[in-house]
PDB file of C-alpha atoms in Angstrom:
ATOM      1  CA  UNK A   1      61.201  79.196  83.656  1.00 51.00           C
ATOM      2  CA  UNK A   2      63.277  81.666  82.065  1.00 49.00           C
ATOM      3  CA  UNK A   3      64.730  79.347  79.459  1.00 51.00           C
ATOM      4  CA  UNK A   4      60.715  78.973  78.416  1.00 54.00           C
ATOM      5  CA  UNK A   5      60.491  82.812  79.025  1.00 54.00           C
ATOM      6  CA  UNK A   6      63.374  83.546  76.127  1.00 57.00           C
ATOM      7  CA  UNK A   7      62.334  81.061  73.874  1.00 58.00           C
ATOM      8  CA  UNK A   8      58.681  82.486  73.843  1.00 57.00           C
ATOM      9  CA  UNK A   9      60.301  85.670  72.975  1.00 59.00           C
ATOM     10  CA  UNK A  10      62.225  84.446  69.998  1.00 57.00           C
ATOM     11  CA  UNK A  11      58.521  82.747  68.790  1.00 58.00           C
ATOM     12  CA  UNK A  12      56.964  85.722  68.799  1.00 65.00           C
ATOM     13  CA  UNK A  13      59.983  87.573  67.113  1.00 66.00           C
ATOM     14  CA  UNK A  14      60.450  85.055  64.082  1.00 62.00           C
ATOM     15  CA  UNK A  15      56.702  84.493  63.979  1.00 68.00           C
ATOM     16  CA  UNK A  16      55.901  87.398  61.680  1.00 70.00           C
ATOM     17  CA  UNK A  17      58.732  86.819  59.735  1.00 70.00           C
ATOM     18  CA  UNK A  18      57.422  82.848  58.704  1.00 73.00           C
ATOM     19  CA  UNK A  19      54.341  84.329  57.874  1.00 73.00           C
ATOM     20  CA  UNK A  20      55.131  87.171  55.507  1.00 71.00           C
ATOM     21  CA  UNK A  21      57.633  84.338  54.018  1.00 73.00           C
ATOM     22  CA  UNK A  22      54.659  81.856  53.770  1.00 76.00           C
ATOM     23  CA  UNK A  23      52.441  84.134  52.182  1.00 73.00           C
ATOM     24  CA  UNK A  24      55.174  84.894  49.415  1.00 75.00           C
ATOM     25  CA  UNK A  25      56.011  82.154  48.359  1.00 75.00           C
ATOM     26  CA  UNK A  26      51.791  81.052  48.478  1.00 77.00           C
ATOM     27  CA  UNK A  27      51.578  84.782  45.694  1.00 73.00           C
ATOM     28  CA  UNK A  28      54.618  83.803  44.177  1.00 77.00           C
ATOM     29  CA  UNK A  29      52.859  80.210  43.469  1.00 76.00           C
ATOM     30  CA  UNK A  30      49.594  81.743  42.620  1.00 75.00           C
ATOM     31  CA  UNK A  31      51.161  84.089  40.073  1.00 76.00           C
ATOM     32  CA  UNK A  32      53.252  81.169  38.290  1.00 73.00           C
ATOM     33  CA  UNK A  33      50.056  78.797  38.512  1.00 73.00           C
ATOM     34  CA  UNK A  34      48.051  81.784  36.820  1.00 70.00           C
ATOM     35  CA  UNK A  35      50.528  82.461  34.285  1.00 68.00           C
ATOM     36  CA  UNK A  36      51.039  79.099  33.453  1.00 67.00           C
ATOM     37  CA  UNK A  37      47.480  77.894  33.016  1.00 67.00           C
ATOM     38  CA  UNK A  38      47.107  81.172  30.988  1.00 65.00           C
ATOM     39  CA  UNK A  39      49.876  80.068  28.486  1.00 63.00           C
ATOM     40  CA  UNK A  40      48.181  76.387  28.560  1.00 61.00           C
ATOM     41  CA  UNK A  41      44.569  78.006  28.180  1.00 63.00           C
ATOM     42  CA  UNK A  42      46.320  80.227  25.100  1.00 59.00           C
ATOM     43  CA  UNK A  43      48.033  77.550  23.541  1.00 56.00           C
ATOM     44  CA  UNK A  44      45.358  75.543  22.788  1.00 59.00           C
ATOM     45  CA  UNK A  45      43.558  78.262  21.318  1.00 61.00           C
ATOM     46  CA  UNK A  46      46.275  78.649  18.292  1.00 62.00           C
ATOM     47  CA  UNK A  47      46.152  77.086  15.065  1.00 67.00           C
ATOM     48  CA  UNK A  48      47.592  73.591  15.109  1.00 69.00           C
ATOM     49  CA  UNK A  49      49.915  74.733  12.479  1.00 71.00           C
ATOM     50  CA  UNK A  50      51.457  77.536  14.810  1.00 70.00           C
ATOM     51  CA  UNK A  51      51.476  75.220  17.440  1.00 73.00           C
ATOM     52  CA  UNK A  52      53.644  72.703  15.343  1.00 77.00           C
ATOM     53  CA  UNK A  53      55.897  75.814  14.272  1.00 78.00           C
ATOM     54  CA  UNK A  54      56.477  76.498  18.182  1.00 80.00           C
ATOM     55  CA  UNK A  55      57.828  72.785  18.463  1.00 81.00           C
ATOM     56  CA  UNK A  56      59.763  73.297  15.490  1.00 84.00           C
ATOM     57  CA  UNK A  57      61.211  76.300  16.491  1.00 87.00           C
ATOM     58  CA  UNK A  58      61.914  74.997  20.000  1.00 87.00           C
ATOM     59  CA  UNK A  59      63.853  72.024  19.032  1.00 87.00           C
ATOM     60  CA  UNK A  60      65.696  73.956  16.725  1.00 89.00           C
ATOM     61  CA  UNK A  61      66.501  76.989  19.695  1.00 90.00           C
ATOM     62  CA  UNK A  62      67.790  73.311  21.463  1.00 89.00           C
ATOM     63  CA  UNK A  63      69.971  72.156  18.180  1.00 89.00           C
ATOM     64  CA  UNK A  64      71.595  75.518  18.604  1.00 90.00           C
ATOM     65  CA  UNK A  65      72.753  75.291  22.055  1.00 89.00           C
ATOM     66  CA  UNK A  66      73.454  71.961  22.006  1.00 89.00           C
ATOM     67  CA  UNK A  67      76.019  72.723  18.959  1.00 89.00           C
ATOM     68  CA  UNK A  68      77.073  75.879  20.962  1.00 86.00           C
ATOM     69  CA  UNK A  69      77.940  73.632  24.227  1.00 85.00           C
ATOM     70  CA  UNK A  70      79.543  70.382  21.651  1.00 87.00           C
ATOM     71  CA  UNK A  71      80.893  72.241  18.818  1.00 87.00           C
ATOM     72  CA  UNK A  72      82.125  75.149  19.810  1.00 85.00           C
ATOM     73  CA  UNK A  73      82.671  74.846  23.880  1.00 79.00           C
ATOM     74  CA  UNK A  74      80.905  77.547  25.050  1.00 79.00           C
ATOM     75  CA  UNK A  75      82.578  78.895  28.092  1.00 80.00           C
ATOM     76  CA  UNK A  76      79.993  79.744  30.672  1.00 83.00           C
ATOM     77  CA  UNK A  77      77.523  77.855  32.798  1.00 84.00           C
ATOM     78  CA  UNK A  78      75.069  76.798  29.674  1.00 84.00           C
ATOM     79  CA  UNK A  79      77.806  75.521  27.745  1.00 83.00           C
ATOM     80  CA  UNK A  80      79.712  73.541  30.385  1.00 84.00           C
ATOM     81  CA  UNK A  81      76.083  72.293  31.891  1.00 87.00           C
ATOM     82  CA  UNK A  82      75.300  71.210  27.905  1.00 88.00           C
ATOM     83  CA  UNK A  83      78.371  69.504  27.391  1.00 86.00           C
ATOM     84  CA  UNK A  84      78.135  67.994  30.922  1.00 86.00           C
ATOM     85  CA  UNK A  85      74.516  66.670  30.320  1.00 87.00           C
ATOM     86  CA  UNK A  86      74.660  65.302  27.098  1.00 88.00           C
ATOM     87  CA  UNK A  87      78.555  63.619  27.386  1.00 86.00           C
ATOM     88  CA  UNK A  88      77.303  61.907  30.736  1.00 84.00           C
ATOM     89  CA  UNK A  89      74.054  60.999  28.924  1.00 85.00           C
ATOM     90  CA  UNK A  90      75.070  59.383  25.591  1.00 86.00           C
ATOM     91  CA  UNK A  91      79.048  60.182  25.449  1.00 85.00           C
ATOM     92  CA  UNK A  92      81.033  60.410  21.836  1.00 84.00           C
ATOM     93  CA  UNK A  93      77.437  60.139  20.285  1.00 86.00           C
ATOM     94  CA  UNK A  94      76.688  63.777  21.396  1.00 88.00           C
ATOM     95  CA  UNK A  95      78.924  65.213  18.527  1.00 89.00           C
ATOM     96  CA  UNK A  96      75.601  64.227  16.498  1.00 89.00           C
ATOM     97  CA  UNK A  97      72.671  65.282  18.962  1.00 89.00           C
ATOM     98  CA  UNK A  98      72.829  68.974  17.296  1.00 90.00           C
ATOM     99  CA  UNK A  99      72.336  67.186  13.846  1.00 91.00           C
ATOM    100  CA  UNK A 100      69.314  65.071  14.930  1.00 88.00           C
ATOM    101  CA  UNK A 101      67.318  67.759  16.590  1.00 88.00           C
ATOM    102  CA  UNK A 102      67.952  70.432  13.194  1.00 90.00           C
ATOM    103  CA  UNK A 103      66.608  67.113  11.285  1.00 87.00           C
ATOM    104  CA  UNK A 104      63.440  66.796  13.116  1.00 85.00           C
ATOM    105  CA  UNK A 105      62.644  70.637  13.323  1.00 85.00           C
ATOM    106  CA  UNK A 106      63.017  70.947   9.370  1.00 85.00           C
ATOM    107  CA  UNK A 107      61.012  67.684   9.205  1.00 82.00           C
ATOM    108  CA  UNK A 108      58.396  69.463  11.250  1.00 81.00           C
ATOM    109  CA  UNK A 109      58.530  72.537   9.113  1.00 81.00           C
ATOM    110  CA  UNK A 110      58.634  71.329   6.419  1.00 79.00           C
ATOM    111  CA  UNK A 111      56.089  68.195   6.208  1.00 73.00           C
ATOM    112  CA  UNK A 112      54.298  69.101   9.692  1.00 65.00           C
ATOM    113  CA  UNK A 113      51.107  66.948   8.450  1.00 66.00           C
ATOM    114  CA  UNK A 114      53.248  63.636   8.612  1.00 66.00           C
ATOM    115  CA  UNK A 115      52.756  62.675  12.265  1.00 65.00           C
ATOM    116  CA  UNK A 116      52.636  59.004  11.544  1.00 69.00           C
ATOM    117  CA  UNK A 117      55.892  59.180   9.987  1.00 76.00           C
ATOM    118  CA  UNK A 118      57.270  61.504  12.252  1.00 76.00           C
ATOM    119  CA  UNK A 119      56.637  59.150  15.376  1.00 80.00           C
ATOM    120  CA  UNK A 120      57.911  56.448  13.136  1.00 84.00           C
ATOM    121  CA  UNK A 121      61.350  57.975  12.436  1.00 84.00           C
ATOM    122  CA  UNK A 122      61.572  59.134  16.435  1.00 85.00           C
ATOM    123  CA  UNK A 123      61.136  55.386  17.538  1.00 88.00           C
ATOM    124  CA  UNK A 124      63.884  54.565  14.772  1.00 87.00           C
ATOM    125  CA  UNK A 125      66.317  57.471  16.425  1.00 88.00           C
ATOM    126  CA  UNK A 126      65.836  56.004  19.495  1.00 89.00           C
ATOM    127  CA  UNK A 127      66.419  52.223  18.387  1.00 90.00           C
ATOM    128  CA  UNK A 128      69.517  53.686  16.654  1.00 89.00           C
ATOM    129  CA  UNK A 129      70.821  55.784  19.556  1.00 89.00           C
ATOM    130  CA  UNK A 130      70.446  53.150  22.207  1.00 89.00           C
ATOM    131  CA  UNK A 131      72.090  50.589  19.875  1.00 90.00           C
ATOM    132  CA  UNK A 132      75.112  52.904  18.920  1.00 89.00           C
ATOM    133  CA  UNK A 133      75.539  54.191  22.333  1.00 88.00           C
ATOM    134  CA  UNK A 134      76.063  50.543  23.983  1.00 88.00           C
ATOM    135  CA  UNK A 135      78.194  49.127  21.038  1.00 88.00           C
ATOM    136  CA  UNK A 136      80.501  52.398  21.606  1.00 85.00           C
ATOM    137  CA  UNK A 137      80.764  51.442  25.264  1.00 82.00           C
ATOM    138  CA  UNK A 138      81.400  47.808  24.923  1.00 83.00           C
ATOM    139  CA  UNK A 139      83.885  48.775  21.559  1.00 81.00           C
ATOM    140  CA  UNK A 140      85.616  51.634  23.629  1.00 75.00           C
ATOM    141  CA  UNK A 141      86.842  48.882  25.949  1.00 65.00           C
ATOM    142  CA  UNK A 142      85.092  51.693  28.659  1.00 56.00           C
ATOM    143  CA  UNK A 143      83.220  49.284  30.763  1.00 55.00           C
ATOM    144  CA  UNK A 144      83.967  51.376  34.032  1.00 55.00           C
ATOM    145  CA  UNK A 145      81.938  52.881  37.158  1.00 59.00           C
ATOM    146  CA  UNK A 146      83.995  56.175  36.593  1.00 70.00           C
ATOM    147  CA  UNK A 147      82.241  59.394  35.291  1.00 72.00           C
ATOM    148  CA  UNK A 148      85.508  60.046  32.556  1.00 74.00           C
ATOM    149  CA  UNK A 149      85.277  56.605  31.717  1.00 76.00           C
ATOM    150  CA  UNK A 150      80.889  56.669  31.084  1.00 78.00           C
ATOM    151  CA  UNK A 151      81.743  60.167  29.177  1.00 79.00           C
ATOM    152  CA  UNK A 152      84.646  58.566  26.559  1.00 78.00           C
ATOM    153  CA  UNK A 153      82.374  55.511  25.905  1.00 79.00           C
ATOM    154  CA  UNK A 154      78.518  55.967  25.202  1.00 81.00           C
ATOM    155  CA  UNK A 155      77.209  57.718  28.532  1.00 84.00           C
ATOM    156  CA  UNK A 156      74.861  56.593  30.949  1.00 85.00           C
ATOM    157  CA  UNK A 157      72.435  55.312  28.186  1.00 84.00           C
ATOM    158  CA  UNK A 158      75.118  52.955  26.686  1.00 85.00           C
ATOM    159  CA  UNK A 159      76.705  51.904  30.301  1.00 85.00           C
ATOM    160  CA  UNK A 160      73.343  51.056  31.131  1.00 86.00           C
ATOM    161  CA  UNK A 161      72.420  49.113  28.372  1.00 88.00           C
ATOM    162  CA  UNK A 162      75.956  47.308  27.709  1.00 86.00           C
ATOM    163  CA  UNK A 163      76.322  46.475  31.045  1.00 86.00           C
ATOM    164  CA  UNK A 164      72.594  44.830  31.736  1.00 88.00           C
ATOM    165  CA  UNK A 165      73.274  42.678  28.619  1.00 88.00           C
ATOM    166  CA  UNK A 166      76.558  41.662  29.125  1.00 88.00           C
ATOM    167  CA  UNK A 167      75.108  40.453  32.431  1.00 88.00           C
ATOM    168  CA  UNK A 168      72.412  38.668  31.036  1.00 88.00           C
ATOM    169  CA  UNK A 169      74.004  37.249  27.648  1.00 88.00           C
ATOM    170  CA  UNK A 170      78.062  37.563  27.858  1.00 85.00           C
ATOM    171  CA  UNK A 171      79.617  40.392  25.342  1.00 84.00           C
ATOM    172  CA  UNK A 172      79.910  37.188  22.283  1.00 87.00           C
ATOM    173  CA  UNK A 173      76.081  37.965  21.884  1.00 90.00           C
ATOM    174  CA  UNK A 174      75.480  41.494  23.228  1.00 89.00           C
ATOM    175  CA  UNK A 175      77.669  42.723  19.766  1.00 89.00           C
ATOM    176  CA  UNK A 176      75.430  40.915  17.351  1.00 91.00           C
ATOM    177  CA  UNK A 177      72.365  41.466  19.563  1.00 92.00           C
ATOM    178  CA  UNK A 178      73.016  45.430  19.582  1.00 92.00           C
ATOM    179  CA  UNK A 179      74.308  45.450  15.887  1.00 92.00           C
ATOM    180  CA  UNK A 180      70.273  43.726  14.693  1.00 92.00           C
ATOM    181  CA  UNK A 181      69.009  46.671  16.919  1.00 92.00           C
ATOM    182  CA  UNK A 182      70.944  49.347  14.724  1.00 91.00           C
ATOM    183  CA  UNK A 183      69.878  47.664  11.607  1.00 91.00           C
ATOM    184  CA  UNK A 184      66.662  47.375  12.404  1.00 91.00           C
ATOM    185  CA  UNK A 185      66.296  50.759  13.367  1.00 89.00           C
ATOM    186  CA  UNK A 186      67.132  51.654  10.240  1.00 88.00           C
ATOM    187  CA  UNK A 187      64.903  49.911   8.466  1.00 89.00           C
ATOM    188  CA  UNK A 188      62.149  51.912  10.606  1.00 88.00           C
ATOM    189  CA  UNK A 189      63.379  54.740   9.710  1.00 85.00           C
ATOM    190  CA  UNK A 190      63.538  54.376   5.837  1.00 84.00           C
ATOM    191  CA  UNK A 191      60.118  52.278   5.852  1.00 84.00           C
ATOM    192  CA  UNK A 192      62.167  49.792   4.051  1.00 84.00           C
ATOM    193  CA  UNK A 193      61.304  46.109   4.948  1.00 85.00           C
ATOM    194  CA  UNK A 194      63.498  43.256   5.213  1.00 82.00           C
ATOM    195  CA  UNK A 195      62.293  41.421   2.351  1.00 83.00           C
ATOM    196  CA  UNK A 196      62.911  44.553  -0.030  1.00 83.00           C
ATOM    197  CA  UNK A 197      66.305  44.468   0.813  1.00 81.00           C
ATOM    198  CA  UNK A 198      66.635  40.738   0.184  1.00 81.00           C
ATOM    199  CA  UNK A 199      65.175  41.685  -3.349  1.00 83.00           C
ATOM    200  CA  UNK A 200      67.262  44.354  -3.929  1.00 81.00           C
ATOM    201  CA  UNK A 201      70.595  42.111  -3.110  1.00 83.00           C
ATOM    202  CA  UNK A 202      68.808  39.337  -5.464  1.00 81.00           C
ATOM    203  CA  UNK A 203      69.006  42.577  -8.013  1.00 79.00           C
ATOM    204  CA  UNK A 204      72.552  43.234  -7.580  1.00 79.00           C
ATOM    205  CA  UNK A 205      73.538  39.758  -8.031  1.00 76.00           C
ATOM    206  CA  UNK A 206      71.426  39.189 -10.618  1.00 74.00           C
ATOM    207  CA  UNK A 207      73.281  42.724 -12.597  1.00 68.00           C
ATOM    208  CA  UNK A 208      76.778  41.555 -11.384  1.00 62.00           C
ATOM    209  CA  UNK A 209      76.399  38.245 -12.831  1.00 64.00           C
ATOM    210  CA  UNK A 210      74.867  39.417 -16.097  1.00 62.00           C
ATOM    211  CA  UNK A 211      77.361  42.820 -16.220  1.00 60.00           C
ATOM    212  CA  UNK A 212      79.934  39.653 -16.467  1.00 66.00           C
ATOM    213  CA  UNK A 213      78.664  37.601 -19.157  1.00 62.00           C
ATOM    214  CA  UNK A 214      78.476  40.743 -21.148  1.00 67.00           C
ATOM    215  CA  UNK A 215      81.867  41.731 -20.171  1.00 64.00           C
ATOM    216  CA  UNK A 216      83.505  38.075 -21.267  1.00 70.00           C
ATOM    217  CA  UNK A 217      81.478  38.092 -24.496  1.00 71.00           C
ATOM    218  CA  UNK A 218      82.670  41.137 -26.036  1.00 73.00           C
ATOM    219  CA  UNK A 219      86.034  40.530 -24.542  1.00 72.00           C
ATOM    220  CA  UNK A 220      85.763  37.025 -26.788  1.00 70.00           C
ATOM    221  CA  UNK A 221      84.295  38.923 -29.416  1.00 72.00           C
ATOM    222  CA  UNK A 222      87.283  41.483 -29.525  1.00 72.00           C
ATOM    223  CA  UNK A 223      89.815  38.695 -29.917  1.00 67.00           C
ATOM    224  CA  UNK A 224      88.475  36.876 -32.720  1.00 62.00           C
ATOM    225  CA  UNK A 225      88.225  40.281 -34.528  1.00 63.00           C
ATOM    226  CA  UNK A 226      91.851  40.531 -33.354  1.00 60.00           C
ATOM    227  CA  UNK A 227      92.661  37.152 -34.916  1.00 57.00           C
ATOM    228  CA  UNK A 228      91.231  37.924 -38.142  1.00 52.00           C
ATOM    229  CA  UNK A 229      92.441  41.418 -38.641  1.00 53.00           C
ATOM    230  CA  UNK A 230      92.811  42.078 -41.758  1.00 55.00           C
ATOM    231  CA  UNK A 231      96.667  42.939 -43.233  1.00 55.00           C
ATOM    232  CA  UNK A 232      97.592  45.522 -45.075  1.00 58.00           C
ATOM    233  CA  UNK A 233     100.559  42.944 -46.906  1.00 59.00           C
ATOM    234  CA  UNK A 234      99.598  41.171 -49.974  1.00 56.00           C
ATOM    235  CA  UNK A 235      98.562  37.843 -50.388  1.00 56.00           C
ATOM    236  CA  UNK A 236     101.414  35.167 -51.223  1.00 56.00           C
ATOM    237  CA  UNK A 237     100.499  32.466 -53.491  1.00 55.00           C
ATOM    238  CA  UNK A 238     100.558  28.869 -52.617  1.00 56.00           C
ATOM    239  CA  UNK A 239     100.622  25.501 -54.788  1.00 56.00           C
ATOM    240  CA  UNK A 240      96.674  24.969 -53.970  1.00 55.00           C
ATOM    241  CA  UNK A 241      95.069  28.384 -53.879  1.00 54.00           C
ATOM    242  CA  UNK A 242      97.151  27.846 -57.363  1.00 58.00           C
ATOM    243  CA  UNK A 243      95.417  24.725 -58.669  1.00 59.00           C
ATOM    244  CA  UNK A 244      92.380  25.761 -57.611  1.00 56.00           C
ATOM    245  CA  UNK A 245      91.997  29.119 -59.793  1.00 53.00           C
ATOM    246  CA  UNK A 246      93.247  27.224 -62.622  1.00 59.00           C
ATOM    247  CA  UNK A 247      90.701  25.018 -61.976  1.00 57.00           C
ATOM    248  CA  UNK A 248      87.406  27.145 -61.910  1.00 54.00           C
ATOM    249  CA  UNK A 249      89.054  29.992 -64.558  1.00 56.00           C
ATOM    250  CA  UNK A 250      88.576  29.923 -68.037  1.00 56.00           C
ATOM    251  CA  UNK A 251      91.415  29.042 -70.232  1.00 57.00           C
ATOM    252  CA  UNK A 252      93.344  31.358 -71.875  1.00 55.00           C
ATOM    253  CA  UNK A 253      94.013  32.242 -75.757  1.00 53.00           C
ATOM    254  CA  UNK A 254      97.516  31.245 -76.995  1.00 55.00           C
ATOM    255  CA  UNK A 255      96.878  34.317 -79.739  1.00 52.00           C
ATOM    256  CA  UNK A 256      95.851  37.598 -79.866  1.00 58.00           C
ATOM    257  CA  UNK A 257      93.293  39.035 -81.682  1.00 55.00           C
ATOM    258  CA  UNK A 258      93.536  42.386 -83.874  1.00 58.00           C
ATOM    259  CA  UNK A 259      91.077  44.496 -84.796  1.00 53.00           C
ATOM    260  CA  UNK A 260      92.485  45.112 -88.244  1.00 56.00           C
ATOM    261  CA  UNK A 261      91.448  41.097 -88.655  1.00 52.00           C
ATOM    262  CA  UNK A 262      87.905  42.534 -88.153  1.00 51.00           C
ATOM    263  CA  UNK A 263      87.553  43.958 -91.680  1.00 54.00           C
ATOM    264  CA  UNK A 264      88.380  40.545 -93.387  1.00 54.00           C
ATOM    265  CA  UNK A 265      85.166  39.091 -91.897  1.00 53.00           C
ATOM    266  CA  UNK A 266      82.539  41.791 -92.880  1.00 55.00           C
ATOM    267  CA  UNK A 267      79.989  41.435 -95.030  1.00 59.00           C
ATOM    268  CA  UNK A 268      78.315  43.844 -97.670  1.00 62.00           C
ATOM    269  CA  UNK A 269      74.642  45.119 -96.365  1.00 60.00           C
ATOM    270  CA  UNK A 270      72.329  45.014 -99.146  1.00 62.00           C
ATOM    271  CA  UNK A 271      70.525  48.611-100.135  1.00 60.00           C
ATOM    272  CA  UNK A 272      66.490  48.646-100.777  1.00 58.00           C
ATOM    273  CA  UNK A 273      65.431  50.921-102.762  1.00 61.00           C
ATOM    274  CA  UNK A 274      62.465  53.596-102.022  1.00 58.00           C
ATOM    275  CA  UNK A 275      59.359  52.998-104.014  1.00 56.00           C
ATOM    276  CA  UNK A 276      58.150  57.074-105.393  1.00 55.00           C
ATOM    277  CA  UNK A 277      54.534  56.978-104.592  1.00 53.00           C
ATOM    278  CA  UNK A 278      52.711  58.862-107.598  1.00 55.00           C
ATOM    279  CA  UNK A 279      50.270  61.575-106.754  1.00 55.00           C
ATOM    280  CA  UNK A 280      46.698  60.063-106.737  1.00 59.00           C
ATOM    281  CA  UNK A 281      43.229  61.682-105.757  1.00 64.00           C
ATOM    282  CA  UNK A 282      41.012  59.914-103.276  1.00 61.00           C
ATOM    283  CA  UNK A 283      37.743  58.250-104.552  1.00 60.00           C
ATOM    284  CA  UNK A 284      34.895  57.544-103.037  1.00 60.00           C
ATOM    285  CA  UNK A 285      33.021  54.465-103.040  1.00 58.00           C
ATOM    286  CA  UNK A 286      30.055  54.047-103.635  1.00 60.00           C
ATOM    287  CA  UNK A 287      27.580  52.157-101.627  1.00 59.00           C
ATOM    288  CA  UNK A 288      24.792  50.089-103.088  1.00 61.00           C
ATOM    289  CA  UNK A 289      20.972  49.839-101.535  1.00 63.00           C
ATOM    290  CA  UNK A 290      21.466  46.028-101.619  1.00 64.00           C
ATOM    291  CA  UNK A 291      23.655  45.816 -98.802  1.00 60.00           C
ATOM    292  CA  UNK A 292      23.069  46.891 -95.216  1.00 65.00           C
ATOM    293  CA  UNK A 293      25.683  48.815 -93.068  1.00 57.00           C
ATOM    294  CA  UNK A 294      25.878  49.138 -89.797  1.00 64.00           C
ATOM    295  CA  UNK A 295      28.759  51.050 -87.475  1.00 59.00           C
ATOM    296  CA  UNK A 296      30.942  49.398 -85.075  1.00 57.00           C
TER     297      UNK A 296
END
């Protein structure tokens, strides 16, 4: 009875105390439901462009701790819980995390009406990132249960990954299997398709082939000009180059001429000599009634 007696007493003593800590936390819920619902309520009251420049700005408030945690190990609990988080979650990749979210919030900013695209490219990260992370694990020779081991190959994602396919296809076809998942990833995210690049090698062949040709051409070119360079020396003569001028040249005179032999063959030009015309007066003639005239 008085074991019942003291523990009634200690009831009623901690009794009031459960309450008032009941209806605490039930205000301190009410206040964070209100404020919450508030924000919500305000939110989608903004302009859709603000509301893209929050996201924008918020992935680019997490670029800058991330980068403060990775880069620049941040001594204090944000840094070391940063460089815990995203080491355990995708390992050496997380050098490039900081990079990827600054990319998306200046994508946002600056093209913030290109959703489609944006989704696009964020399915293409992922492809990319899941890819890289399990090739770094299998590569890393890190295929361990160990945290240190998960955080110097490609974190949780790429154990994950690695280690399901390995299990399901040996690590001969996980490698090539992973390595179409990177490619193809980026092909997603440069809307490039795989025909276009088949064209484009087609291309390069195509100019290689043709760059040679052209190459070999004027390289033939430039030794025929070489063979027939022209010499600065002069000719020499030869028995037939001999024959052959004599042949199509003109024989020459066994004399000279003079000019003074010239004079010998002249002949005298004979003079005419100018008729005087005497002084004479015109007449007229005169024109009969006979004949009849008419003008040109």
């Amino acid at each position: 009875m008085a074991k019942r007696k003291k523990s009634a007493k200690k009831l009623r003593i901690f009794a009031p105390i459960i309450r008032g800590l009941t209806f605490l936390w039930r205000f301190i819920a009410k206040i964070l439901g209100n404020s919450i619902r508030f924000i919500f309520r305000s939110s989608k009251e903004l302009d859709p462009a603000h509301r893209r420049d929050g996201v924008a700005f918020f992935l680019f408030i997490l670029a800058l701790i991330f980068s403060a945690g990775i880069w620049f190990n941040l001594e204090n609990f944000l840094g070391k819980a940063t460089y815990s988080f995203l080491f355990g979650a995708v390992g050496q990749l997380a050098y490039l995390v900081p990079l990827i979210f600054i990319y998306f919030a200046y994508r946002i900013f600056r093209s913030p009406d290109e959703t489609g695209d944006t989704g696009r490219i964020t399915i293409g990260t992922l492809l990319i990132l899941t890819s890289t992370t399990s090739l770094i694990h299998i590569v890393n020779g890190s295929v361990g249960t160990g945290a240190t081991a998960i955080r110097e190959g490609g974190g949780l994602a790429g154990y994950a990954i690695s280690t399901l396919l390995i299990a399901v296809v040996t690590e001969v076809l996980a490698i090539p299997i992973l390595v179409i998942f990177l490619i193809f990833g980026l092909l997603v995210i440069t809307k490039t398709p795989l025909s276009r690049v088949f064209k484009q090698i087609g291309k390069l062949f195509k100019f290689g082939s043709s760059g040679i040709g052209n190459f070999r051409a004027k390289r033939a070119e430039r030794l025929v000009a070489d063979d027939f360079e022209i010499s600065e020396n002069p000719p020499f003569e030869t028995p037939l180059v001999k024959d052959l001028v004599q042949e199509f040249e003109p024989e020459e005179l066994d004399y000279e001429v003079e000019l003074e032999d010239f004079d010998q063959i002249t002949q005298p030009v004979p003079v005419v000599n100018s008729i005087k015309s005497e002084g004479t007066r015109p007449q007229q003639l005169l024109l009969s009634s006979d004949v009849k005239y008419e003008l040109p």
